[in-house]
Tab-separated table of C-alpha atoms and ligand atoms in Angstrom:
chain	number	residue	atom	x	y	z
T	3	UNK	CA	13.943	-16.807	-13.282
T	4	UNK	CA	11.767	-13.710	-13.557
T	5	UNK	CA	8.182	-13.524	-12.283
T	6	UNK	CA	6.651	-13.169	-15.756
T	7	UNK	CA	7.623	-14.397	-19.203
T	8	UNK	CA	10.082	-12.466	-21.358
T	9	UNK	CA	7.194	-11.628	-23.705
T	10	UNK	CA	5.270	-9.972	-20.860
T	11	UNK	CA	8.107	-7.541	-20.146
T	12	UNK	CA	8.627	-6.883	-23.859
T	13	UNK	CA	4.909	-6.193	-24.315
T	14	UNK	CA	4.735	-3.916	-21.271
T	15	UNK	CA	7.645	-1.800	-22.500
T	16	UNK	CA	6.201	-1.659	-26.007
T	17	UNK	CA	2.847	-0.530	-24.587
T	18	UNK	CA	4.596	2.107	-22.487
T	19	UNK	CA	6.537	3.420	-25.481
T	20	UNK	CA	3.355	3.490	-27.584
T	21	UNK	CA	1.481	5.421	-24.878
T	22	UNK	CA	4.292	7.990	-24.698
T	23	UNK	CA	4.513	8.374	-28.473
T	24	UNK	CA	0.744	8.836	-28.561
T	25	UNK	CA	1.143	11.976	-26.437
T	26	UNK	CA	3.960	13.284	-28.651
T	27	UNK	CA	7.041	12.125	-26.725
T	28	UNK	CA	10.088	11.050	-28.749
T	29	UNK	CA	12.950	11.301	-26.230
T	30	UNK	CA	14.793	8.781	-24.106
T	31	UNK	CA	13.048	6.994	-21.244
T	32	UNK	CA	15.447	6.339	-18.390
T	33	UNK	CA	14.786	3.714	-15.715
T	34	UNK	CA	17.067	3.267	-12.716
T	35	UNK	CA	16.716	0.224	-10.500
T	36	UNK	CA	17.541	0.365	-6.812
T	37	UNK	CA	21.037	-0.094	-5.438
T	38	UNK	CA	22.068	-1.893	-2.281
T	39	UNK	CA	21.544	0.250	0.811
T	40	UNK	CA	24.518	-0.388	3.041
T	41	UNK	CA	24.029	-0.431	6.772
T	42	UNK	CA	27.742	-0.106	7.501
T	43	UNK	CA	30.414	-1.330	5.156
T	44	UNK	CA	29.801	-2.195	1.525
T	45	UNK	CA	29.302	-5.862	2.280
T	46	UNK	CA	26.824	-5.227	5.137
T	47	UNK	CA	23.656	-4.070	3.460
T	48	UNK	CA	19.983	-4.065	4.329
T	49	UNK	CA	17.985	-6.669	2.503
T	50	UNK	CA	17.699	-5.625	-1.123
T	51	UNK	CA	14.261	-4.553	-2.368
T	52	UNK	CA	14.026	-3.669	-6.034
T	53	UNK	CA	12.181	-0.589	-7.282
T	54	UNK	CA	8.628	-1.660	-8.174
T	55	UNK	CA	8.367	0.131	-11.535
T	56	UNK	CA	11.679	-1.416	-12.524
T	57	UNK	CA	10.303	-4.830	-11.510
T	58	UNK	CA	7.150	-4.219	-13.554
T	59	UNK	CA	8.982	-3.331	-16.784
T	60	UNK	CA	12.257	-5.282	-16.496
T	61	UNK	CA	11.720	-7.942	-13.815
T	62	UNK	CA	15.430	-8.239	-12.933
T	63	UNK	CA	15.547	-8.372	-9.160
T	64	UNK	CA	19.078	-7.270	-8.346
T	65	UNK	CA	20.861	-4.035	-7.464
T	66	UNK	CA	22.642	-1.521	-9.656
T	67	UNK	CA	20.794	-1.819	-12.974
T	68	UNK	CA	19.567	0.891	-15.335
T	69	UNK	CA	17.954	0.932	-18.759
T	70	UNK	CA	16.909	3.278	-21.530
T	71	UNK	CA	14.149	3.070	-24.111
T	72	UNK	CA	14.720	5.287	-27.127
T	73	UNK	CA	11.287	6.419	-28.262
T	74	UNK	CA	12.549	7.522	-31.671
T	75	UNK	CA	13.682	4.049	-32.785
T	76	UNK	CA	12.447	1.666	-30.072
T	77	UNK	CA	15.968	0.565	-29.047
T	78	UNK	CA	16.105	-0.701	-25.477
T	79	UNK	CA	19.433	-0.908	-23.626
T	80	UNK	CA	20.322	-2.474	-20.292
T	81	UNK	CA	23.228	-0.942	-18.346
T	82	UNK	CA	24.841	-3.515	-16.059
T	83	UNK	CA	28.208	-5.002	-15.217
T	84	UNK	CA	29.488	-8.523	-15.194
T	85	UNK	CA	30.678	-9.538	-11.779
T	86	UNK	CA	34.155	-8.244	-10.917
T	87	UNK	CA	36.923	-10.323	-9.357
T	88	UNK	CA	36.389	-8.495	-6.053
T	89	UNK	CA	32.609	-9.028	-6.127
T	90	UNK	CA	33.136	-12.688	-6.972
T	91	UNK	CA	34.713	-13.097	-3.512
T	92	UNK	CA	31.581	-11.788	-1.799
T	93	UNK	CA	28.708	-12.901	-3.988
T	94	UNK	CA	30.101	-15.770	-6.040
T	95	UNK	CA	29.738	-16.301	-9.765
T	96	UNK	CA	26.754	-14.587	-11.390
T	97	UNK	CA	25.083	-14.997	-14.785
T	98	UNK	CA	26.591	-12.686	-17.409
T	99	UNK	CA	24.806	-9.460	-18.304
T	100	UNK	CA	23.986	-10.947	-21.725
T	101	UNK	CA	21.815	-13.622	-20.159
T	102	UNK	CA	20.072	-11.119	-17.855
T	103	UNK	CA	19.261	-8.933	-20.837
T	104	UNK	CA	17.950	-12.008	-22.648
T	105	UNK	CA	15.683	-12.948	-19.702
T	106	UNK	CA	14.163	-9.461	-19.692
T	107	UNK	CA	13.869	-9.403	-23.490
T	108	UNK	CA	16.240	-6.440	-23.883
T	109	UNK	CA	18.434	-6.749	-26.975
T	110	UNK	CA	21.219	-4.246	-26.290
T	111	UNK	CA	23.397	-3.978	-23.212
T	112	UNK	CA	26.295	-1.791	-22.155
T	113	UNK	CA	28.485	-1.387	-19.054
T	114	UNK	CA	26.938	0.755	-16.291
T	115	UNK	CA	29.564	3.445	-16.827
T	116	UNK	CA	28.273	4.010	-20.385
T	117	UNK	CA	25.023	5.487	-19.082
T	118	UNK	CA	26.549	8.880	-18.232
T	119	UNK	CA	27.748	9.341	-21.809
T	120	UNK	CA	24.460	8.202	-23.335
T	121	UNK	CA	22.443	10.642	-21.222
T	122	UNK	CA	24.944	13.478	-21.760
T	123	UNK	CA	24.756	12.849	-25.509
T	124	UNK	CA	20.970	12.892	-25.535
T	125	UNK	CA	20.853	16.135	-23.543
T	126	UNK	CA	23.540	17.739	-25.755
T	127	UNK	CA	21.487	17.010	-28.843
T	128	UNK	CA	18.436	18.609	-27.256
T	129	UNK	CA	16.552	15.394	-26.570
T	130	UNK	CA	14.198	15.026	-23.639
T	131	UNK	CA	15.033	12.401	-21.027
T	132	UNK	CA	11.979	11.100	-19.193
T	133	UNK	CA	12.360	9.520	-15.748
T	134	UNK	CA	10.273	8.483	-12.742
T	135	UNK	CA	10.651	10.118	-9.322
T	136	UNK	CA	12.857	7.697	-7.392
T	137	UNK	CA	11.805	6.234	-4.070
T	138	UNK	CA	15.385	6.081	-2.761
T	139	UNK	CA	17.683	8.991	-2.098
T	140	UNK	CA	20.691	7.352	-3.761
T	141	UNK	CA	18.805	7.326	-7.047
T	142	UNK	CA	17.796	10.954	-6.502
T	143	UNK	CA	21.490	11.837	-6.348
T	144	UNK	CA	22.253	9.638	-9.367
T	145	UNK	CA	19.557	11.389	-11.433
T	146	UNK	CA	20.735	14.834	-10.276
T	147	UNK	CA	24.219	13.919	-11.568
T	148	UNK	CA	23.025	12.369	-14.808
T	149	UNK	CA	20.522	15.075	-15.738
T	150	UNK	CA	22.116	18.150	-14.082
T	151	UNK	CA	18.863	19.103	-12.393
T	152	UNK	CA	17.839	19.952	-8.852
T	153	UNK	CA	16.598	17.582	-6.166
T	154	UNK	CA	13.139	19.128	-6.517
T	155	UNK	CA	13.096	18.525	-10.279
T	156	UNK	CA	14.124	14.901	-9.740
T	157	UNK	CA	11.385	14.485	-7.107
T	158	UNK	CA	8.794	15.814	-9.565
T	159	UNK	CA	9.752	13.297	-12.280
T	160	UNK	CA	8.463	13.481	-15.861
T	161	UNK	CA	4.696	13.814	-15.871
T	162	UNK	CA	3.944	12.047	-19.191
T	163	UNK	CA	5.975	9.033	-18.041
T	164	UNK	CA	4.380	9.017	-14.579
T	165	UNK	CA	0.916	9.145	-16.118
T	166	UNK	CA	1.642	6.374	-18.623
T	167	UNK	CA	3.150	4.102	-15.944
T	168	UNK	CA	0.272	4.761	-13.535
T	169	UNK	CA	-2.334	3.939	-16.195
T	170	UNK	CA	-0.632	0.625	-16.900
T	171	UNK	CA	0.169	-0.462	-13.354
T	172	UNK	CA	-3.251	0.533	-11.977
T	173	UNK	CA	-5.059	-2.049	-14.083
T	174	UNK	CA	-3.872	-5.481	-13.043
T	175	UNK	CA	-3.740	-8.336	-15.560
T	176	UNK	CA	-5.104	-11.821	-14.751
T	177	UNK	CA	-1.509	-12.997	-14.164
T	178	UNK	CA	-0.957	-10.252	-11.616
T	179	UNK	CA	-4.304	-10.903	-9.951
T	180	UNK	CA	-3.376	-14.578	-9.482
T	181	UNK	CA	-0.199	-13.459	-7.695
T	182	UNK	CA	-2.126	-11.021	-5.489
T	183	UNK	CA	-4.581	-13.809	-4.627
T	184	UNK	CA	-1.585	-15.906	-3.535
T	185	UNK	CA	-0.228	-13.064	-1.397
T	186	UNK	CA	-3.684	-12.706	0.168
T	187	UNK	CA	-3.902	-16.405	0.952
T	188	UNK	CA	-0.582	-16.172	2.786
T	189	UNK	CA	-1.782	-12.967	4.465
T	190	UNK	CA	-4.791	-14.959	5.662
T	191	UNK	CA	-2.420	-17.460	7.316
T	192	UNK	CA	-0.437	-14.655	8.910
T	193	UNK	CA	-3.596	-13.184	10.427
T	194	UNK	CA	-4.946	-16.554	11.542
T	195	UNK	CA	-1.750	-17.314	13.468
T	196	UNK	CA	-1.998	-13.902	15.145
T	197	UNK	CA	-5.668	-14.121	16.058
T	198	UNK	CA	-5.258	-17.560	17.606
T	199	UNK	CA	-2.579	-16.292	19.992
T	200	UNK	CA	-4.481	-13.277	21.354
T	201	UNK	CA	-5.282	-13.484	25.043
T	202	UNK	CA	-4.687	-11.274	28.088
T	203	UNK	CA	-1.220	-11.590	29.592
T	204	UNK	CA	0.625	-12.193	26.305
T	205	UNK	CA	3.187	-9.599	25.153
T	206	UNK	CA	2.088	-8.046	21.829
T	207	UNK	CA	5.529	-8.526	20.286
T	208	UNK	CA	5.477	-12.282	20.868
T	209	UNK	CA	2.415	-12.512	18.626
T	210	UNK	CA	3.885	-10.144	16.028
T	211	UNK	CA	6.983	-12.372	15.849
T	212	UNK	CA	4.833	-15.398	15.019
T	213	UNK	CA	2.893	-13.462	12.381
T	214	UNK	CA	6.029	-12.053	10.790
T	215	UNK	CA	7.569	-15.533	10.756
T	216	UNK	CA	4.790	-16.623	8.377
T	217	UNK	CA	5.686	-13.678	6.141
T	218	UNK	CA	9.400	-14.487	6.071
T	219	UNK	CA	9.051	-18.268	5.891
T	220	UNK	CA	6.313	-18.407	3.258
T	221	UNK	CA	6.768	-15.142	1.405
T	222	UNK	CA	9.377	-12.474	0.773
T	223	UNK	CA	8.508	-10.755	4.065
T	224	UNK	CA	5.994	-8.307	5.479
T	225	UNK	CA	4.509	-5.815	3.027
T	226	UNK	CA	4.795	-3.140	5.786
T	227	UNK	CA	5.663	-3.150	9.476
T	228	UNK	CA	2.974	-5.161	11.258
T	229	UNK	CA	0.538	-3.042	13.250
T	230	UNK	CA	-0.666	-4.842	16.380
T	231	UNK	CA	-2.002	-2.466	18.970
T	232	UNK	CA	-4.399	-1.952	21.832
T	233	UNK	CA	-4.464	1.696	20.780
T	234	UNK	CA	-5.823	1.418	17.271
T	235	UNK	CA	-6.832	5.071	17.414
T	236	UNK	CA	-3.142	5.925	17.004
T	237	UNK	CA	-2.252	4.835	13.489
T	238	UNK	CA	1.505	4.672	13.685
T	239	UNK	CA	2.015	2.657	16.790
T	240	UNK	CA	5.180	0.763	15.960
T	241	UNK	CA	6.132	-0.602	19.376
T	242	UNK	CA	4.826	-4.010	20.437
T	243	UNK	CA	6.100	-4.033	23.989
T	244	UNK	CA	2.810	-3.990	25.916
T	245	UNK	CA	1.170	-6.881	27.684
T	246	UNK	CA	-2.351	-7.564	26.360
T	247	UNK	CA	-4.902	-6.364	28.883
T	248	UNK	CA	-8.424	-7.671	29.284
T	249	UNK	CA	-11.245	-5.550	27.886
T	250	UNK	CA	-9.246	-3.976	25.016
T	251	UNK	CA	-9.901	-3.898	21.281
T	252	UNK	CA	-6.782	-4.963	19.363
T	253	UNK	CA	-6.224	-3.656	15.844
T	254	UNK	CA	-4.202	-6.129	13.760
T	255	UNK	CA	-3.211	-4.577	10.423
T	256	UNK	CA	-0.732	-6.791	8.620
T	257	UNK	CA	0.242	-7.869	5.150
T	258	UNK	CA	2.595	-10.210	3.416
T	259	UNK	CA	4.752	-9.534	0.383
T	260	UNK	CA	5.008	-12.699	-1.703
T	261	UNK	CA	8.202	-13.787	-3.464
T	262	UNK	CA	6.677	-12.212	-6.588
T	263	UNK	CA	6.691	-8.939	-4.561
T	264	UNK	CA	2.905	-8.564	-4.851
T	265	UNK	CA	1.359	-7.499	-1.547
T	266	UNK	CA	-1.592	-8.240	0.677
T	267	UNK	CA	-2.970	-5.981	3.412
T	268	UNK	CA	-5.696	-6.998	5.861
T	269	UNK	CA	-6.989	-5.550	9.103
T	270	UNK	CA	-9.104	-7.191	11.726
T	271	UNK	CA	-9.956	-5.920	15.201
T	272	UNK	CA	-10.426	-8.368	18.059
T	273	UNK	CA	-11.625	-8.138	21.660
T	274	UNK	CA	-8.593	-9.064	23.765
T	275	UNK	CA	-10.480	-11.657	25.770
T	276	UNK	CA	-12.386	-13.177	22.872
T	277	UNK	CA	-15.765	-11.694	23.715
T	278	UNK	CA	-17.048	-8.249	22.754
T	279	UNK	CA	-18.612	-6.086	25.463
T	280	UNK	CA	-21.972	-4.588	24.396
T	281	UNK	CA	-20.242	-1.239	23.753
T	282	UNK	CA	-17.453	-2.836	21.718
T	283	UNK	CA	-19.991	-4.811	19.712
T	284	UNK	CA	-22.034	-1.691	18.959
T	285	UNK	CA	-19.040	0.266	17.629
T	286	UNK	CA	-17.593	-2.765	15.835
T	287	UNK	CA	-20.841	-3.268	13.961
T	288	UNK	CA	-20.794	0.348	12.816
T	289	UNK	CA	-17.317	-0.140	11.319
T	290	UNK	CA	-18.375	-3.444	9.766
T	291	UNK	CA	-21.499	-1.870	8.239
T	292	UNK	CA	-19.329	0.851	6.666
T	293	UNK	CA	-16.908	-1.788	5.353
T	294	UNK	CA	-19.731	-3.859	3.815
T	295	UNK	CA	-21.423	-0.765	2.392
T	296	UNK	CA	-18.187	0.237	0.672
T	297	UNK	CA	-17.797	-3.224	-0.846
T	298	UNK	CA	-21.415	-3.230	-2.050
T	299	UNK	CA	-20.857	0.070	-3.901
T	300	UNK	CA	-17.542	-0.943	-5.487
T	301	UNK	CA	-17.963	-1.396	-9.237
T	302	UNK	CA	-16.708	0.138	-12.498
T	303	UNK	CA	-17.628	3.773	-13.045
T	304	UNK	CA	-18.136	4.605	-9.373
T	305	UNK	CA	-15.673	7.129	-7.909
T	306	UNK	CA	-13.987	5.675	-4.817
T	307	UNK	CA	-14.243	9.165	-3.350
T	308	UNK	CA	-18.035	8.722	-3.309
T	309	UNK	CA	-17.617	5.303	-1.723
T	310	UNK	CA	-15.532	6.928	1.035
T	311	UNK	CA	-18.339	9.444	1.624
T	312	UNK	CA	-20.955	6.664	1.715
T	313	UNK	CA	-18.877	4.797	4.317
T	314	UNK	CA	-18.598	7.988	6.354
T	315	UNK	CA	-22.397	8.369	6.225
T	316	UNK	CA	-22.860	4.828	7.563
T	317	UNK	CA	-20.460	5.605	10.416
T	318	UNK	CA	-22.262	8.837	11.306
T	319	UNK	CA	-25.652	7.075	11.137
T	320	UNK	CA	-24.343	4.443	13.559
T	321	UNK	CA	-22.779	6.997	15.898
T	322	UNK	CA	-26.035	8.930	15.866
T	323	UNK	CA	-27.895	5.788	16.945
T	324	UNK	CA	-25.645	5.473	20.013
T	325	UNK	CA	-25.918	9.196	20.828
T	326	UNK	CA	-22.387	10.302	19.926
T	327	UNK	CA	-23.507	12.682	17.176
T	328	UNK	CA	-26.798	14.324	16.419
T	329	UNK	CA	-28.399	15.947	13.362
T	330	UNK	CA	-28.857	15.289	9.690
T	331	UNK	CA	-26.277	12.757	8.483
T	332	UNK	CA	-25.867	14.256	4.982
T	333	UNK	CA	-25.258	17.671	6.533
T	334	UNK	CA	-22.705	16.172	8.924
T	335	UNK	CA	-20.887	14.493	6.025
T	336	UNK	CA	-20.802	17.838	4.192
T	337	UNK	CA	-19.489	19.568	7.323
T	338	UNK	CA	-16.674	16.989	7.642
T	339	UNK	CA	-17.796	15.688	11.049
T	340	UNK	CA	-16.964	12.133	9.933
T	341	UNK	CA	-13.265	13.023	9.827
T	342	UNK	CA	-13.135	13.100	13.626
T	343	UNK	CA	-13.997	9.408	13.807
T	344	UNK	CA	-12.443	8.292	10.486
T	345	UNK	CA	-9.378	10.510	10.068
T	346	UNK	CA	-7.952	8.422	7.206
T	347	UNK	CA	-9.157	7.529	3.741
T	348	UNK	CA	-11.266	4.496	2.875
T	349	UNK	CA	-8.460	2.808	0.973
T	350	UNK	CA	-5.522	2.802	-1.403
T	351	UNK	CA	-4.306	0.974	-4.486
T	352	UNK	CA	-2.378	-2.218	-3.900
T	353	UNK	CA	-0.062	-4.244	-6.140
T	354	UNK	CA	3.721	-4.467	-6.208
T	355	UNK	CA	3.648	-1.953	-3.357
T	356	UNK	CA	1.189	-2.197	-0.515
T	357	UNK	CA	0.348	1.466	-1.249
T	358	UNK	CA	0.821	0.965	-4.937
T	359	UNK	CA	2.986	3.517	-6.743
T	360	UNK	CA	2.693	6.183	-4.078
T	361	UNK	CA	6.389	6.901	-4.719
T	362	UNK	CA	5.223	8.346	-8.061
T	363	UNK	CA	3.022	10.885	-6.242
T	364	UNK	CA	-0.172	10.088	-4.330
T	365	UNK	CA	-2.333	12.413	-6.384
T	366	UNK	CA	-0.992	11.122	-9.720
T	367	UNK	CA	-1.894	7.616	-8.641
T	368	UNK	CA	-5.125	8.091	-6.737
T	369	UNK	CA	-6.913	10.981	-8.463
T	370	UNK	CA	-8.457	11.366	-11.917
T	371	UNK	CA	-7.380	14.575	-13.691
T	372	UNK	CA	-10.719	16.262	-12.890
T	373	UNK	CA	-10.627	15.338	-9.197
T	374	UNK	CA	-9.105	17.515	-6.527
T	375	UNK	CA	-8.017	16.348	-3.104
T	376	UNK	CA	-10.202	17.690	-0.280
T	377	UNK	CA	-8.643	19.831	2.434
T	378	UNK	CA	-10.436	18.297	5.373
T	379	UNK	CA	-9.672	15.557	7.860
T	380	UNK	CA	-10.430	12.042	6.612
T	381	UNK	CA	-11.465	12.750	3.032
T	382	UNK	CA	-8.287	14.806	2.596
T	383	UNK	CA	-6.237	11.689	3.428
T	384	UNK	CA	-8.004	9.582	0.813
T	385	UNK	CA	-5.270	8.027	-1.338
T	386	UNK	CA	-7.573	6.459	-3.924
T	387	UNK	CA	-10.430	8.643	-5.158
T	388	UNK	CA	-10.549	7.614	-8.834
T	389	UNK	CA	-13.468	6.334	-10.834
T	390	UNK	CA	-13.065	2.580	-10.643
T	391	UNK	CA	-12.138	0.371	-13.590
T	392	UNK	CA	-12.037	-3.412	-13.931
T	393	UNK	CA	-8.593	-4.573	-12.823
T	394	UNK	CA	-8.137	-1.963	-10.091
T	395	UNK	CA	-6.997	-3.545	-6.827
T	396	UNK	CA	-7.896	-1.467	-3.805
T	397	UNK	CA	-8.373	-1.769	-0.079
T	398	UNK	CA	-11.675	-1.301	1.739
T	399	UNK	CA	-10.606	-0.225	5.215
T	400	UNK	CA	-12.923	2.060	7.126
T	401	UNK	CA	-12.575	2.426	10.870
T	402	UNK	CA	-14.079	4.096	13.893
T	403	UNK	CA	-11.576	5.708	16.232
T	404	UNK	CA	-11.716	7.668	19.465
T	405	UNK	CA	-8.489	9.650	19.469
T	406	UNK	CA	-8.634	11.649	22.706
T	407	UNK	CA	-6.086	14.265	21.631
T	408	UNK	CA	-7.973	14.949	18.428
T	409	UNK	CA	-11.381	14.989	20.122
T	410	UNK	CA	-10.120	17.419	22.769
T	411	UNK	CA	-8.595	19.646	20.118
T	412	UNK	CA	-11.923	19.862	18.249
T	413	UNK	CA	-13.748	20.423	21.517
T	414	UNK	CA	-11.455	23.294	22.544
T	415	UNK	CA	-11.864	25.003	19.188
T	416	UNK	CA	-15.656	24.569	19.237
T	417	UNK	CA	-15.598	22.424	16.100
T	418	UNK	CA	-18.676	20.243	15.683
T	419	UNK	CA	-20.468	21.874	18.599
T	420	UNK	CA	-24.186	21.104	18.439
T	421	UNK	CA	-23.294	17.970	16.469
T	422	UNK	CA	-20.898	16.051	18.701
T	423	UNK	CA	-21.801	14.889	22.193
T	424	UNK	CA	-18.421	15.620	23.771
T	425	UNK	CA	-19.490	14.806	27.319
T	426	UNK	CA	-20.679	11.331	26.294
T	427	UNK	CA	-17.398	10.761	24.447
T	428	UNK	CA	-15.429	11.763	27.530
T	429	UNK	CA	-17.524	9.629	29.879
T	430	UNK	CA	-17.781	6.476	27.772
T	431	UNK	CA	-15.246	6.342	24.943
T	432	UNK	CA	-11.939	7.877	25.995
T	433	UNK	CA	-10.483	4.457	26.827
T	434	UNK	CA	-12.082	2.643	23.896
T	435	UNK	CA	-9.273	2.804	21.309
T	436	UNK	CA	-10.211	2.168	17.710
T	437	UNK	CA	-11.499	-0.333	15.203
T	438	UNK	CA	-10.511	-0.913	11.582
T	439	UNK	CA	-11.637	-3.641	9.193
T	440	UNK	CA	-9.802	-4.139	5.902
T	441	UNK	CA	-10.105	-6.446	2.920
T	442	UNK	CA	-8.359	-6.302	-0.456
T	443	UNK	CA	-10.744	-5.924	-3.367
T	444	UNK	CA	-10.548	-6.443	-7.131
T	445	UNK	CA	-12.847	-4.360	-9.317
T	446	UNK	CA	-14.396	-6.758	-11.856
T	447	UNK	CA	-16.316	-5.923	-15.054
T	448	UNK	CA	-19.609	-6.231	-13.166
T	449	UNK	CA	-18.738	-5.348	-9.565
T	450	UNK	CA	-16.049	-6.489	-7.188
T	451	UNK	CA	-14.600	-9.528	-5.500
T	452	UNK	CA	-12.542	-9.886	-2.365
T	453	UNK	CA	-9.035	-11.129	-3.048
T	454	UNK	CA	-7.753	-14.392	-1.620
T	455	UNK	CA	-9.644	-17.656	-1.625
T	456	UNK	CA	-10.853	-17.343	1.966
T	457	UNK	CA	-12.123	-14.289	3.781
T	458	UNK	CA	-10.844	-13.714	7.294
T	459	UNK	CA	-13.710	-14.102	9.771
T	460	UNK	CA	-15.267	-10.711	10.336
T	461	UNK	CA	-18.659	-10.945	12.052
T	462	UNK	CA	-18.967	-10.639	15.829
T	463	UNK	CA	-20.387	-14.152	16.114
T	464	UNK	CA	-17.702	-15.755	13.910
T	465	UNK	CA	-14.903	-14.000	15.777
T	466	UNK	CA	-16.311	-14.873	19.195
T	467	UNK	CA	-16.904	-18.489	18.336
T	468	UNK	CA	-13.343	-18.867	17.011
T	469	UNK	CA	-11.718	-17.049	19.915
T	470	UNK	CA	-13.790	-18.626	22.697
T	471	UNK	CA	-13.406	-22.147	21.299
T	472	UNK	CA	-9.637	-22.140	21.910
H	526	LIG	N1	-2.296	-1.280	6.176
H	526	LIG	C1	-1.442	-0.174	6.302
H	526	LIG	C2	-1.924	0.973	5.521
H	526	LIG	O1	-2.789	0.847	4.707
H	526	LIG	O2	-1.421	2.069	5.722
H	527	MN	MN1	-4.239	-0.684	3.931
């Protein structure tokens, strides 16, 4: 049983073919699904995760499939094999390829081995074969073999196909939005379980286990490795072996991938002992103000790049009020001072991937053709800069971080001197950590709405009353 109806997949592929023909393409579109990634022997593989673009256009959630769409006559062909006697021993009887093709609405099907000849024939007759850059290395090698091109050419993919796929997958349909809402509701549960367990003396990993159990018992799994850290200023902090100490801020950034494979991604930051110190409250409220400001600006026509800059301005205004920076806020934004405290982008697209389609190229996905990625810290890491359209699903996740290594590096090089109060940072904030607050947001025709039926508590008073009541 596929996630969507047969008609949905048929319509998506027809729309893709029409978009490609509209820009003058008449070759063969080649899709390769993911294969099993074996940990050791053939029968000992990591859990299978299908390629997301394959899922979007064909829905069949199993390894080893490929398909072509012939743009000259509209013929679609699935390449797959009926289960062999040997495979039958390991995986049992499986539906025949004919019924899989029927489920996906593909009329023609051939054995997998036929693909080489079909592609060789197309190339020999001078036809173009369009393909997406694969996210897995096995498929890179497969495409190198099929197309006789270099690894770099495979990694670049076919631009007209990338652009057509991105345009379609960026704008979510009501059916997709309902599935993302479901993933967000389960993500809410995952976060609630985590928040309720936070207290000094508990090992971080014991809480992560309980959160991840929600993801695996109620959904497909986590949409990315759960981030649970008393050092939120360090973004990739994968170990969860520390005991929770009193007086820390804990960044909990976690998401759930539903059985439909649609993702959620939320971040909350909690005081480890349930009550914010005055300093923690002051910085938290700066991050929250930036988060709310970003949401208030999110609507069709607005470039998310400008929303990032507005969030940065709120952060600098707040840091100015507590004496960490000084000067004109607009000038500081222009000088890139905000990047020291927010060294990542405001958000990213979300859908079948938590960072939707970034395997197709971050700039292809997150930037309009007339937008160029900035070279500076923070804004340069912005993954979604586009002018917003109804149906875009994005994250709103500003933060305020005190990364000592980064601060010291700026200080040594004289960056931000006259703007940044380095001695105050050293005296008061070097053991602070970081704060991030993240919700998932749908752009609507008139503005935006947060995804999921319930919003995770986010104000200081709501968090304190929940944590202190336990
Ligand atoms: N929540 C993880 C990320 O956005 O990178
Ligand atoms: Mn995120």
